[in-house]
Structure formats: structure tokens, C-alpha cells
CSV table of N, CA, C and O in Angstrom, one decimal:
chain,number,residue,atom,x,y,z
A,1,UNK,N,-19.2,-21.5,-22.1
A,1,UNK,CA,-18.4,-20.4,-21.2
A,1,UNK,C,-18.1,-19.2,-22.0
A,1,UNK,O,-17.8,-19.1,-22.9
A,2,UNK,N,-18.6,-18.1,-21.1
A,2,UNK,CA,-18.1,-16.8,-21.6
A,2,UNK,C,-16.9,-16.1,-20.7
A,2,UNK,O,-17.0,-16.2,-19.5
A,3,UNK,N,-16.0,-15.8,-21.5
A,3,UNK,CA,-15.0,-14.9,-20.9
A,3,UNK,C,-15.2,-13.5,-21.1
A,3,UNK,O,-15.5,-13.1,-21.9
A,4,UNK,N,-14.9,-12.9,-19.9
A,4,UNK,CA,-15.1,-11.4,-19.8
A,4,UNK,C,-13.8,-10.6,-19.5
A,4,UNK,O,-13.3,-11.1,-18.4
A,5,UNK,N,-13.5,-9.7,-20.0
A,5,UNK,CA,-12.1,-8.9,-19.8
A,5,UNK,C,-12.3,-7.6,-19.7
A,5,UNK,O,-12.8,-6.9,-20.5
A,6,UNK,N,-12.2,-6.8,-18.3
A,6,UNK,CA,-12.2,-5.4,-18.3
A,6,UNK,C,-10.9,-4.9,-18.5
A,6,UNK,O,-9.9,-5.2,-18.3
A,7,UNK,N,-11.1,-3.5,-18.8
A,7,UNK,CA,-10.0,-2.4,-19.0
A,7,UNK,C,-10.4,-1.3,-18.6
A,7,UNK,O,-11.7,-1.0,-18.8
A,8,UNK,N,-9.7,-0.3,-18.6
A,8,UNK,CA,-9.6,1.1,-18.4
A,8,UNK,C,-9.9,1.8,-17.1
A,8,UNK,O,-10.0,3.0,-16.8
A,9,UNK,N,-9.6,0.9,-16.2
A,9,UNK,CA,-9.5,1.4,-14.7
A,9,UNK,C,-8.3,2.3,-14.5
A,9,UNK,O,-7.3,2.1,-15.4
A,10,UNK,N,-8.3,2.8,-13.4
A,10,UNK,CA,-7.1,3.9,-13.1
A,10,UNK,C,-7.3,4.7,-12.1
A,10,UNK,O,-8.2,4.6,-11.2
A,11,UNK,N,-6.5,5.6,-11.9
A,11,UNK,CA,-6.5,6.6,-10.8
A,11,UNK,C,-7.0,8.0,-11.4
A,11,UNK,O,-6.3,8.5,-12.4
A,12,UNK,N,-7.9,8.7,-10.5
A,12,UNK,CA,-8.4,9.8,-11.2
A,12,UNK,C,-8.8,10.8,-10.2
A,12,UNK,O,-9.3,10.3,-9.0
A,13,UNK,N,-8.8,12.1,-10.4
A,13,UNK,CA,-9.3,13.1,-9.1
A,13,UNK,C,-10.6,13.1,-9.2
A,13,UNK,O,-11.2,12.8,-10.3
A,14,UNK,N,-11.1,13.6,-8.0
A,14,UNK,CA,-12.7,13.8,-8.2
A,14,UNK,C,-12.9,14.6,-9.1
A,14,UNK,O,-12.4,15.6,-9.2
A,15,UNK,N,-14.3,14.4,-9.7
A,15,UNK,CA,-14.9,15.2,-10.8
A,15,UNK,C,-14.2,14.8,-12.0
A,15,UNK,O,-14.8,15.3,-13.1
A,16,UNK,N,-13.4,14.0,-12.2
A,16,UNK,CA,-12.9,13.4,-13.4
A,16,UNK,C,-13.6,12.4,-14.0
A,16,UNK,O,-14.8,12.1,-13.6
A,17,UNK,N,-13.2,11.8,-15.0
A,17,UNK,CA,-13.8,10.7,-15.6
A,17,UNK,C,-12.9,9.5,-16.3
A,17,UNK,O,-11.9,9.7,-16.3
A,18,UNK,N,-13.7,8.5,-16.2
A,18,UNK,CA,-12.9,7.3,-16.8
A,18,UNK,C,-13.8,6.4,-17.6
A,18,UNK,O,-15.3,6.6,-17.7
A,19,UNK,N,-13.4,5.7,-18.5
A,19,UNK,CA,-14.3,4.9,-19.4
A,19,UNK,C,-13.8,3.5,-19.3
A,19,UNK,O,-12.6,3.1,-19.7
A,20,UNK,N,-14.7,2.5,-18.9
A,20,UNK,CA,-14.3,1.1,-18.7
A,20,UNK,C,-14.9,0.4,-19.9
A,20,UNK,O,-16.0,0.8,-20.5
A,21,UNK,N,-14.2,-0.6,-20.3
A,21,UNK,CA,-14.6,-1.5,-21.4
A,21,UNK,C,-14.3,-3.0,-20.8
A,21,UNK,O,-13.9,-3.3,-19.9
A,22,UNK,N,-15.4,-3.8,-21.5
A,22,UNK,CA,-15.6,-5.2,-21.0
A,22,UNK,C,-15.8,-5.9,-22.4
A,22,UNK,O,-16.9,-5.7,-22.9
A,23,UNK,N,-14.8,-6.7,-22.7
A,23,UNK,CA,-14.9,-7.6,-24.0
A,23,UNK,C,-15.4,-9.1,-23.6
A,23,UNK,O,-14.8,-9.6,-22.8
A,24,UNK,N,-16.3,-9.5,-24.5
A,24,UNK,CA,-16.8,-10.6,-24.3
A,24,UNK,C,-16.5,-11.8,-25.1
A,24,UNK,O,-16.4,-11.3,-26.3
A,25,UNK,N,-16.3,-13.0,-24.8
A,25,UNK,CA,-15.9,-13.9,-25.9
A,25,UNK,C,-16.9,-15.0,-26.0
A,25,UNK,O,-17.2,-15.9,-25.8
A,26,UNK,N,-17.9,-14.3,-26.7
A,26,UNK,CA,-19.2,-15.1,-27.1
A,26,UNK,C,-19.8,-14.7,-28.4
A,26,UNK,O,-19.8,-13.6,-28.8
A,27,UNK,N,-20.3,-15.5,-29.3
A,27,UNK,CA,-20.9,-15.1,-30.6
A,27,UNK,C,-22.4,-14.7,-30.5
A,27,UNK,O,-22.9,-14.3,-31.6
A,28,UNK,N,-22.8,-15.0,-29.4
A,28,UNK,CA,-24.2,-14.6,-29.0
A,28,UNK,C,-24.3,-13.5,-28.0
A,28,UNK,O,-25.2,-13.4,-27.2
A,29,UNK,N,-23.4,-12.5,-28.0
A,29,UNK,CA,-23.2,-11.2,-27.0
A,29,UNK,C,-24.5,-10.6,-27.1
A,29,UNK,O,-24.8,-10.2,-25.9
A,30,UNK,N,-24.9,-10.5,-28.2
A,30,UNK,CA,-26.4,-9.5,-28.3
A,30,UNK,C,-27.6,-10.0,-27.2
A,30,UNK,O,-28.4,-9.3,-26.7
A,31,UNK,N,-27.3,-11.3,-26.9
A,31,UNK,CA,-28.5,-11.9,-26.1
A,31,UNK,C,-28.4,-11.9,-24.7
A,31,UNK,O,-29.0,-12.0,-23.9
A,32,UNK,N,-27.0,-11.5,-24.4
A,32,UNK,CA,-26.8,-11.3,-23.0
A,32,UNK,C,-27.0,-9.9,-22.2
A,32,UNK,O,-27.1,-8.9,-22.8
A,33,UNK,N,-27.7,-10.2,-20.9
A,33,UNK,CA,-27.7,-8.8,-20.1
A,33,UNK,C,-26.4,-8.6,-19.6
A,33,UNK,O,-25.8,-9.6,-19.1
A,34,UNK,N,-25.8,-7.7,-19.6
A,34,UNK,CA,-24.5,-7.2,-19.4
A,34,UNK,C,-24.6,-5.9,-18.0
A,34,UNK,O,-25.3,-5.3,-18.2
A,35,UNK,N,-23.8,-6.4,-17.2
A,35,UNK,CA,-23.9,-5.5,-15.9
A,35,UNK,C,-22.5,-5.2,-15.5
A,35,UNK,O,-21.6,-5.9,-15.7
A,36,UNK,N,-22.7,-4.0,-14.6
A,36,UNK,CA,-21.4,-3.7,-14.0
A,36,UNK,C,-21.5,-3.8,-12.4
A,36,UNK,O,-22.9,-3.3,-12.1
A,37,UNK,N,-20.9,-4.0,-11.9
A,37,UNK,CA,-20.8,-4.1,-10.3
A,37,UNK,C,-19.4,-3.6,-9.6
A,37,UNK,O,-18.4,-3.5,-10.5
A,38,UNK,N,-19.5,-3.2,-8.5
A,38,UNK,CA,-18.3,-2.7,-8.1
A,38,UNK,C,-18.3,-3.2,-6.5
A,38,UNK,O,-19.1,-3.4,-6.0
A,39,UNK,N,-17.0,-3.3,-6.0
A,39,UNK,CA,-16.8,-3.6,-4.7
A,39,UNK,C,-15.5,-2.6,-4.0
A,39,UNK,O,-14.4,-2.9,-4.5
A,40,UNK,N,-15.8,-2.1,-3.0
A,40,UNK,CA,-14.8,-1.2,-2.3
A,40,UNK,C,-14.4,-2.1,-1.2
A,40,UNK,O,-14.9,-2.9,-0.7
A,41,UNK,N,-13.2,-1.6,-0.7
A,41,UNK,CA,-12.7,-2.4,0.5
A,41,UNK,C,-13.6,-2.7,1.6
A,41,UNK,O,-14.1,-1.6,2.2
A,42,UNK,N,-13.6,-3.8,2.0
A,42,UNK,CA,-14.6,-4.1,3.2
A,42,UNK,C,-16.0,-4.1,3.1
A,42,UNK,O,-16.7,-4.0,4.1
A,43,UNK,N,-16.4,-3.8,2.0
A,43,UNK,CA,-17.8,-3.8,1.5
A,43,UNK,C,-18.4,-4.9,0.6
A,43,UNK,O,-17.4,-5.4,-0.1
A,44,UNK,N,-19.5,-5.0,0.6
A,44,UNK,CA,-20.1,-6.0,-0.4
A,44,UNK,C,-20.2,-5.4,-1.7
A,44,UNK,O,-20.0,-4.4,-2.0
A,45,UNK,N,-20.0,-6.5,-2.8
A,45,UNK,CA,-20.2,-6.3,-4.1
A,45,UNK,C,-21.6,-5.6,-4.3
A,45,UNK,O,-22.7,-5.9,-3.9
A,46,UNK,N,-21.6,-4.3,-5.0
A,46,UNK,CA,-23.0,-3.7,-5.2
A,46,UNK,C,-23.1,-3.5,-6.7
A,46,UNK,O,-22.2,-3.2,-7.6
A,47,UNK,N,-24.4,-3.6,-7.1
A,47,UNK,CA,-24.9,-3.2,-8.5
A,47,UNK,C,-24.6,-1.6,-8.8
A,47,UNK,O,-25.1,-0.9,-8.0
A,48,UNK,N,-24.2,-1.6,-10.0
A,48,UNK,CA,-23.9,-0.2,-10.6
A,48,UNK,C,-25.1,0.0,-11.7
A,48,UNK,O,-25.8,0.9,-11.7
A,49,UNK,N,-24.9,-1.0,-12.8
A,49,UNK,CA,-25.8,-0.7,-14.0
A,49,UNK,C,-25.9,-2.0,-14.9
A,49,UNK,O,-24.9,-2.7,-14.7
A,50,UNK,N,-27.0,-2.0,-15.5
A,50,UNK,CA,-26.9,-3.2,-16.4
A,50,UNK,C,-27.8,-2.7,-17.6
A,50,UNK,O,-28.6,-1.8,-17.8
A,51,UNK,N,-27.5,-3.6,-18.8
A,51,UNK,CA,-28.1,-3.3,-19.9
A,51,UNK,C,-28.5,-4.5,-20.7
A,51,UNK,O,-27.8,-5.6,-20.5
A,52,UNK,N,-29.7,-4.7,-21.3
A,52,UNK,CA,-30.2,-5.7,-22.2
A,52,UNK,C,-30.8,-5.0,-23.4
A,52,UNK,O,-31.2,-4.0,-23.3
A,53,UNK,N,-31.7,-6.1,-24.1
A,53,UNK,CA,-32.4,-5.5,-25.2
A,53,UNK,C,-33.6,-4.7,-24.6
A,53,UNK,O,-34.2,-3.8,-25.7
A,54,UNK,N,-34.0,-4.7,-23.4
A,54,UNK,CA,-35.3,-4.1,-22.7
A,54,UNK,C,-34.7,-3.0,-22.3
A,54,UNK,O,-35.7,-1.9,-22.1
A,55,UNK,N,-33.5,-2.3,-22.2
A,55,UNK,CA,-33.1,-1.0,-21.6
A,55,UNK,C,-31.9,-1.0,-20.8
A,55,UNK,O,-31.1,-2.2,-20.6
A,56,UNK,N,-31.8,0.0,-20.1
A,56,UNK,CA,-30.7,0.3,-19.1
A,56,UNK,C,-31.3,0.3,-17.6
A,56,UNK,O,-32.4,0.9,-17.5
A,57,UNK,N,-30.4,0.0,-16.9
A,57,UNK,CA,-30.9,0.2,-15.4
A,57,UNK,C,-30.0,0.5,-14.6
A,57,UNK,O,-28.7,-0.1,-14.5
A,58,UNK,N,-29.8,1.6,-13.8
A,58,UNK,CA,-29.2,2.3,-13.0
A,58,UNK,C,-29.4,2.3,-11.5
A,58,UNK,O,-30.3,2.5,-11.2
A,59,UNK,N,-28.3,2.3,-10.8
A,59,UNK,CA,-28.3,2.3,-9.5
A,59,UNK,C,-28.5,3.9,-9.2
A,59,UNK,O,-28.2,4.6,-9.7
A,60,UNK,N,-29.3,4.2,-8.2
A,60,UNK,CA,-29.3,5.7,-7.9
A,60,UNK,C,-28.1,6.4,-7.5
A,60,UNK,O,-28.2,7.6,-7.8
A,61,UNK,N,-27.2,5.7,-7.1
A,61,UNK,CA,-26.0,6.3,-6.7
A,61,UNK,C,-25.1,6.8,-8.0
A,61,UNK,O,-24.2,7.7,-7.9
A,62,UNK,N,-25.4,6.2,-9.0
A,62,UNK,CA,-24.7,6.6,-10.3
A,62,UNK,C,-25.3,7.2,-11.3
A,62,UNK,O,-25.0,7.9,-12.3
A,63,UNK,N,-26.9,7.1,-11.1
A,63,UNK,CA,-27.7,7.8,-12.2
A,63,UNK,C,-27.4,9.4,-12.5
A,63,UNK,O,-27.2,10.1,-11.4
A,64,UNK,N,-27.3,9.6,-13.8
A,64,UNK,CA,-27.0,11.1,-14.1
A,64,UNK,C,-25.6,11.2,-14.5
A,64,UNK,O,-25.0,12.2,-14.8
A,65,UNK,N,-24.5,10.1,-13.7
A,65,UNK,CA,-23.1,10.5,-13.8
A,65,UNK,C,-22.4,9.3,-14.8
A,65,UNK,O,-21.4,9.6,-15.4
A,66,UNK,N,-23.0,8.1,-14.8
A,66,UNK,CA,-22.5,7.0,-15.6
A,66,UNK,C,-23.6,6.7,-16.7
A,66,UNK,O,-24.6,6.9,-16.5
A,67,UNK,N,-22.7,6.3,-17.8
A,67,UNK,CA,-23.7,5.7,-18.9
A,67,UNK,C,-23.2,4.3,-19.4
A,67,UNK,O,-21.9,4.3,-19.6
A,68,UNK,N,-24.1,3.4,-19.4
A,68,UNK,CA,-23.7,2.4,-20.0
A,68,UNK,C,-24.0,2.2,-21.6
A,68,UNK,O,-25.3,2.7,-21.7
A,69,UNK,N,-23.2,1.5,-22.3
A,69,UNK,CA,-23.6,1.3,-23.6
A,69,UNK,C,-22.8,0.0,-24.1
A,69,UNK,O,-21.8,-0.6,-23.5
A,70,UNK,N,-23.2,-0.5,-25.3
A,70,UNK,CA,-22.9,-1.7,-25.7
A,70,UNK,C,-22.6,-1.8,-27.3
A,70,UNK,O,-23.4,-1.0,-28.2
A,71,UNK,N,-21.7,-2.3,-27.8
A,71,UNK,CA,-21.3,-2.5,-29.3
A,71,UNK,C,-21.5,-4.0,-29.6
A,71,UNK,O,-20.3,-4.5,-29.4
A,72,UNK,N,-22.5,-4.4,-29.9
A,72,UNK,CA,-22.7,-6.1,-30.3
A,72,UNK,C,-21.7,-6.3,-31.3
A,72,UNK,O,-21.3,-7.3,-31.4
A,73,UNK,N,-21.5,-5.7,-32.2
A,73,UNK,CA,-20.5,-5.9,-33.3
A,73,UNK,C,-19.3,-6.2,-32.9
A,73,UNK,O,-18.5,-7.1,-33.5
A,74,UNK,N,-18.7,-5.4,-31.7
A,74,UNK,CA,-17.4,-5.6,-31.1
A,74,UNK,C,-17.5,-6.6,-30.1
A,74,UNK,O,-16.4,-6.8,-29.1
A,75,UNK,N,-18.7,-7.1,-29.4
A,75,UNK,CA,-18.8,-7.9,-28.3
A,75,UNK,C,-18.3,-7.2,-27.0
A,75,UNK,O,-17.7,-7.8,-26.0
A,76,UNK,N,-18.5,-6.0,-26.9
A,76,UNK,CA,-18.1,-5.0,-25.9
A,76,UNK,C,-19.1,-4.3,-25.3
A,76,UNK,O,-20.1,-3.6,-25.9
A,77,UNK,N,-19.0,-4.1,-23.9
A,77,UNK,CA,-19.9,-3.1,-23.1
A,77,UNK,C,-19.0,-2.1,-22.6
A,77,UNK,O,-17.8,-2.5,-22.3
A,78,UNK,N,-19.3,-0.9,-22.5
A,78,UNK,CA,-18.6,0.3,-21.9
A,78,UNK,C,-19.3,0.7,-20.8
A,78,UNK,O,-20.6,0.9,-20.6
A,79,UNK,N,-18.7,1.5,-20.0
A,79,UNK,CA,-19.1,2.1,-18.7
A,79,UNK,C,-18.5,3.4,-18.8
A,79,UNK,O,-17.4,3.5,-18.4
A,80,UNK,N,-19.1,4.6,-19.2
A,80,UNK,CA,-18.5,5.9,-18.9
A,80,UNK,C,-18.8,6.5,-17.7
A,80,UNK,O,-20.0,6.7,-17.5
A,81,UNK,N,-18.1,6.8,-17.0
A,81,UNK,CA,-18.2,7.4,-15.6
A,81,UNK,C,-17.5,8.9,-15.4
A,81,UNK,O,-16.3,9.2,-16.2
A,82,UNK,N,-18.5,9.6,-15.2
A,82,UNK,CA,-18.1,11.1,-15.1
A,82,UNK,C,-18.7,11.7,-13.8
A,82,UNK,O,-19.3,11.0,-13.1
A,83,UNK,N,-18.2,13.0,-13.5
A,83,UNK,CA,-18.3,13.3,-12.2
A,83,UNK,C,-17.8,12.4,-11.2
A,83,UNK,O,-18.7,12.3,-10.2
A,84,UNK,N,-16.8,11.9,-11.3
A,84,UNK,CA,-16.5,10.7,-10.3
A,84,UNK,C,-16.3,11.4,-8.8
A,84,UNK,O,-15.8,12.4,-8.6
A,85,UNK,N,-16.7,10.6,-7.9
A,85,UNK,CA,-16.4,10.8,-6.6
A,85,UNK,C,-15.5,9.8,-5.7
A,85,UNK,O,-15.4,8.8,-6.2
A,86,UNK,N,-15.0,10.3,-4.6
A,86,UNK,CA,-14.4,9.4,-3.7
A,86,UNK,C,-15.0,7.9,-3.6
A,86,UNK,O,-14.4,7.2,-3.8
A,87,UNK,N,-16.2,8.2,-3.3
A,87,UNK,CA,-16.9,6.8,-3.0
A,87,UNK,C,-17.3,6.1,-4.1
A,87,UNK,O,-17.9,5.0,-3.8
A,88,UNK,N,-16.8,6.3,-5.3
A,88,UNK,CA,-17.0,5.4,-6.5
A,88,UNK,C,-15.7,4.6,-6.7
A,88,UNK,O,-15.7,3.7,-7.5
A,89,UNK,N,-14.5,4.6,-5.8
A,89,UNK,CA,-13.5,4.0,-5.9
A,89,UNK,C,-14.0,2.6,-5.3
A,89,UNK,O,-14.8,2.1,-4.6
A,90,UNK,N,-13.2,1.5,-6.1
A,90,UNK,CA,-13.4,0.1,-5.8
A,90,UNK,C,-13.1,-0.7,-7.0
A,90,UNK,O,-12.7,-0.1,-8.0
A,91,UNK,N,-13.2,-1.9,-7.0
A,91,UNK,CA,-13.0,-2.8,-8.2
A,91,UNK,C,-14.1,-3.0,-8.9
A,91,UNK,O,-15.3,-3.1,-8.3
A,92,UNK,N,-14.1,-2.7,-10.2
A,92,UNK,CA,-15.3,-2.9,-11.1
A,92,UNK,C,-15.3,-4.0,-11.7
A,92,UNK,O,-14.3,-4.4,-12.4
A,93,UNK,N,-16.4,-4.7,-11.7
A,93,UNK,CA,-16.6,-6.0,-12.5
A,93,UNK,C,-17.6,-6.1,-13.4
A,93,UNK,O,-18.7,-5.4,-13.2
A,94,UNK,N,-17.3,-6.6,-14.4
A,94,UNK,CA,-18.3,-6.9,-15.5
A,94,UNK,C,-18.8,-8.2,-15.4
A,94,UNK,O,-18.3,-9.3,-14.9
A,95,UNK,N,-20.1,-8.2,-15.6
A,95,UNK,CA,-20.9,-9.6,-15.7
A,95,UNK,C,-21.9,-9.9,-16.6
A,95,UNK,O,-22.4,-8.9,-17.3
A,96,UNK,N,-22.3,-11.2,-16.8
A,96,UNK,CA,-23.1,-11.3,-18.0
A,96,UNK,C,-24.2,-12.3,-17.5
A,96,UNK,O,-23.9,-13.4,-16.9
A,97,UNK,N,-25.2,-12.2,-18.1
A,97,UNK,CA,-26.3,-13.2,-17.7
A,97,UNK,C,-27.4,-13.2,-19.0
A,97,UNK,O,-27.6,-12.3,-19.7
A,98,UNK,N,-28.0,-14.4,-19.1
A,98,UNK,CA,-29.0,-14.6,-20.0
A,98,UNK,C,-30.4,-14.2,-19.3
A,98,UNK,O,-31.4,-14.5,-20.0
A,99,UNK,N,-30.5,-13.8,-18.3
A,99,UNK,CA,-31.6,-13.6,-17.5
A,99,UNK,C,-32.0,-12.0,-17.8
A,99,UNK,O,-31.1,-11.1,-18.3
A,100,UNK,N,-33.2,-11.6,-17.5
A,100,UNK,CA,-33.5,-10.2,-17.4
A,100,UNK,C,-32.4,-9.5,-16.4
A,100,UNK,O,-32.0,-10.0,-15.6
A,101,UNK,N,-32.4,-8.1,-16.7
A,101,UNK,CA,-31.5,-7.3,-16.1
A,101,UNK,C,-31.8,-6.9,-14.8
A,101,UNK,O,-33.2,-6.5,-14.5
A,102,UNK,N,-31.2,-7.4,-13.4
A,102,UNK,CA,-31.6,-7.3,-12.2
A,102,UNK,C,-30.3,-7.0,-11.3
A,102,UNK,O,-29.1,-7.3,-11.8
A,103,UNK,N,-30.4,-6.2,-10.4
A,103,UNK,CA,-29.3,-6.0,-9.5
A,103,UNK,C,-29.0,-6.8,-8.7
A,103,UNK,O,-27.8,-6.7,-7.9
A,104,UNK,N,-29.3,-8.0,-8.8
A,104,UNK,CA,-28.9,-9.1,-7.8
A,104,UNK,C,-27.5,-10.0,-8.5
A,104,UNK,O,-27.8,-10.6,-9.6
A,105,UNK,N,-26.3,-9.7,-7.9
A,105,UNK,CA,-25.4,-10.5,-8.3
A,105,UNK,C,-25.5,-12.0,-8.7
A,105,UNK,O,-24.6,-12.5,-9.5
A,106,UNK,N,-26.3,-12.5,-7.8
A,106,UNK,CA,-26.4,-13.9,-8.0
A,106,UNK,C,-27.0,-14.5,-9.4
A,106,UNK,O,-27.0,-15.7,-9.7
A,107,UNK,N,-27.6,-13.5,-9.9
A,107,UNK,CA,-28.4,-13.8,-11.2
A,107,UNK,C,-27.5,-13.7,-12.3
A,107,UNK,O,-27.8,-14.1,-13.5
A,108,UNK,N,-26.1,-13.4,-12.3
A,108,UNK,CA,-25.1,-13.3,-13.3
A,108,UNK,C,-24.2,-14.5,-13.2
A,108,UNK,O,-23.9,-14.9,-12.4
A,109,UNK,N,-24.1,-15.1,-14.5
A,109,UNK,CA,-23.5,-16.4,-14.7
A,109,UNK,C,-21.9,-16.3,-14.9
A,109,UNK,O,-21.1,-16.9,-14.4
A,110,UNK,N,-21.4,-15.2,-15.4
A,110,UNK,CA,-20.2,-15.0,-15.7
A,110,UNK,C,-19.6,-13.8,-15.6
A,110,UNK,O,-20.4,-12.6,-15.6
A,111,UNK,N,-18.3,-13.6,-14.8
A,111,UNK,CA,-17.6,-12.5,-14.4
A,111,UNK,C,-16.4,-12.1,-15.0
A,111,UNK,O,-15.7,-13.2,-15.2
A,112,UNK,N,-15.9,-11.0,-15.0
A,112,UNK,CA,-14.5,-10.5,-15.3
A,112,UNK,C,-13.7,-10.7,-14.2
A,112,UNK,O,-14.2,-10.9,-12.9
A,113,UNK,N,-12.4,-10.4,-14.2
A,113,UNK,CA,-11.4,-10.4,-13.0
A,113,UNK,C,-11.6,-9.2,-12.6
A,113,UNK,O,-11.0,-9.1,-11.4
A,114,UNK,N,-12.1,-8.0,-13.0
A,114,UNK,CA,-12.2,-6.9,-12.3
A,114,UNK,C,-11.1,-5.8,-12.6
A,114,UNK,O,-10.0,-6.3,-13.1
A,115,UNK,N,-11.3,-4.4,-12.6
A,115,UNK,CA,-10.4,-3.5,-12.8
A,115,UNK,C,-10.6,-2.3,-11.8
A,115,UNK,O,-11.6,-2.1,-11.2
A,116,UNK,N,-9.5,-1.8,-11.3
A,116,UNK,CA,-9.5,-1.1,-10.2
A,116,UNK,C,-9.8,0.4,-10.6
A,116,UNK,O,-9.1,1.0,-11.5
A,117,UNK,N,-10.4,1.1,-9.9
A,117,UNK,CA,-10.9,2.5,-10.1
A,117,UNK,C,-10.8,3.3,-8.8
A,117,UNK,O,-11.3,2.8,-7.7
A,118,UNK,N,-9.6,4.2,-8.9
A,118,UNK,CA,-9.3,4.9,-7.6
A,118,UNK,C,-9.7,6.3,-7.7
A,118,UNK,O,-9.1,7.0,-8.7
A,119,UNK,N,-10.5,6.8,-7.1
A,119,UNK,CA,-10.8,8.4,-7.2
A,119,UNK,C,-10.3,9.2,-5.9
A,119,UNK,O,-10.7,9.0,-4.9
A,120,UNK,N,-9.2,10.0,-6.3
A,120,UNK,CA,-8.7,10.8,-5.2
A,120,UNK,C,-9.6,12.0,-4.8
A,120,UNK,O,-10.1,12.7,-5.7
A,121,UNK,N,-9.6,12.2,-3.6
A,121,UNK,CA,-10.6,13.3,-3.1
A,121,UNK,C,-9.6,14.7,-2.9
A,121,UNK,O,-8.4,14.5,-3.3
């Protein structure tokens, strides 16, 4: 069982930046594909970005603005979000999987509780 705890959400003006963190409780963190998803009110959960040993994968909506990184020594994955837009508003979830990085939420086995990101226009 892997526990994931997100932090770093908050309220920011459009054009601003936030950095999310996700700490994982596993000694084999480096083996996991780590993903970020988000869910806006009334909408389905959508893929944002994922990182694994094979590389990083971004959704088109955040490419060039968001950057995912990981520190395997700290069992933590980060999401740097720049040039935030109103449509980036939502609850951001961290997820972990031992499978290859894919945008399908069903392929991820462990989820955090989410952290709210609100971008004011």
C-alpha cells in the first residue's frame, strides 16, 4: 500500500505560479510512474502529466507551462505550474502506478486526497 500526500495548492491570480508536491510512503518510489490529474467542478478527472524512468508526458493543455519533476531520495514528485489560467482551476491529485505512464486514470493504483488550486481571472 502506498500513501500519497499532496500539498502546495492555493489561490493565485491568472498568470501566477504554484508548486505542488506529493510525498509517497514507499521505499521503492523510483519504480513508480507518478502522475498528476485534476478535476474541475462538474467535470471528469483529466490527465495532466506523468513521469517515469522512461520520460515525462504532458497533456497538450499544460505543455510549456507545467513541469513535473521527482526527487527519488525524498520520495517526492513536484508539479511546477507557471502562467496559470482560470481553466487550470480544480482539485489536483497525485497518483502512482507500476505500469508505464499513460493518461488513463484507471491505470493508476494509488491516489492522494487532492489539493485545491484556484486561479482567479
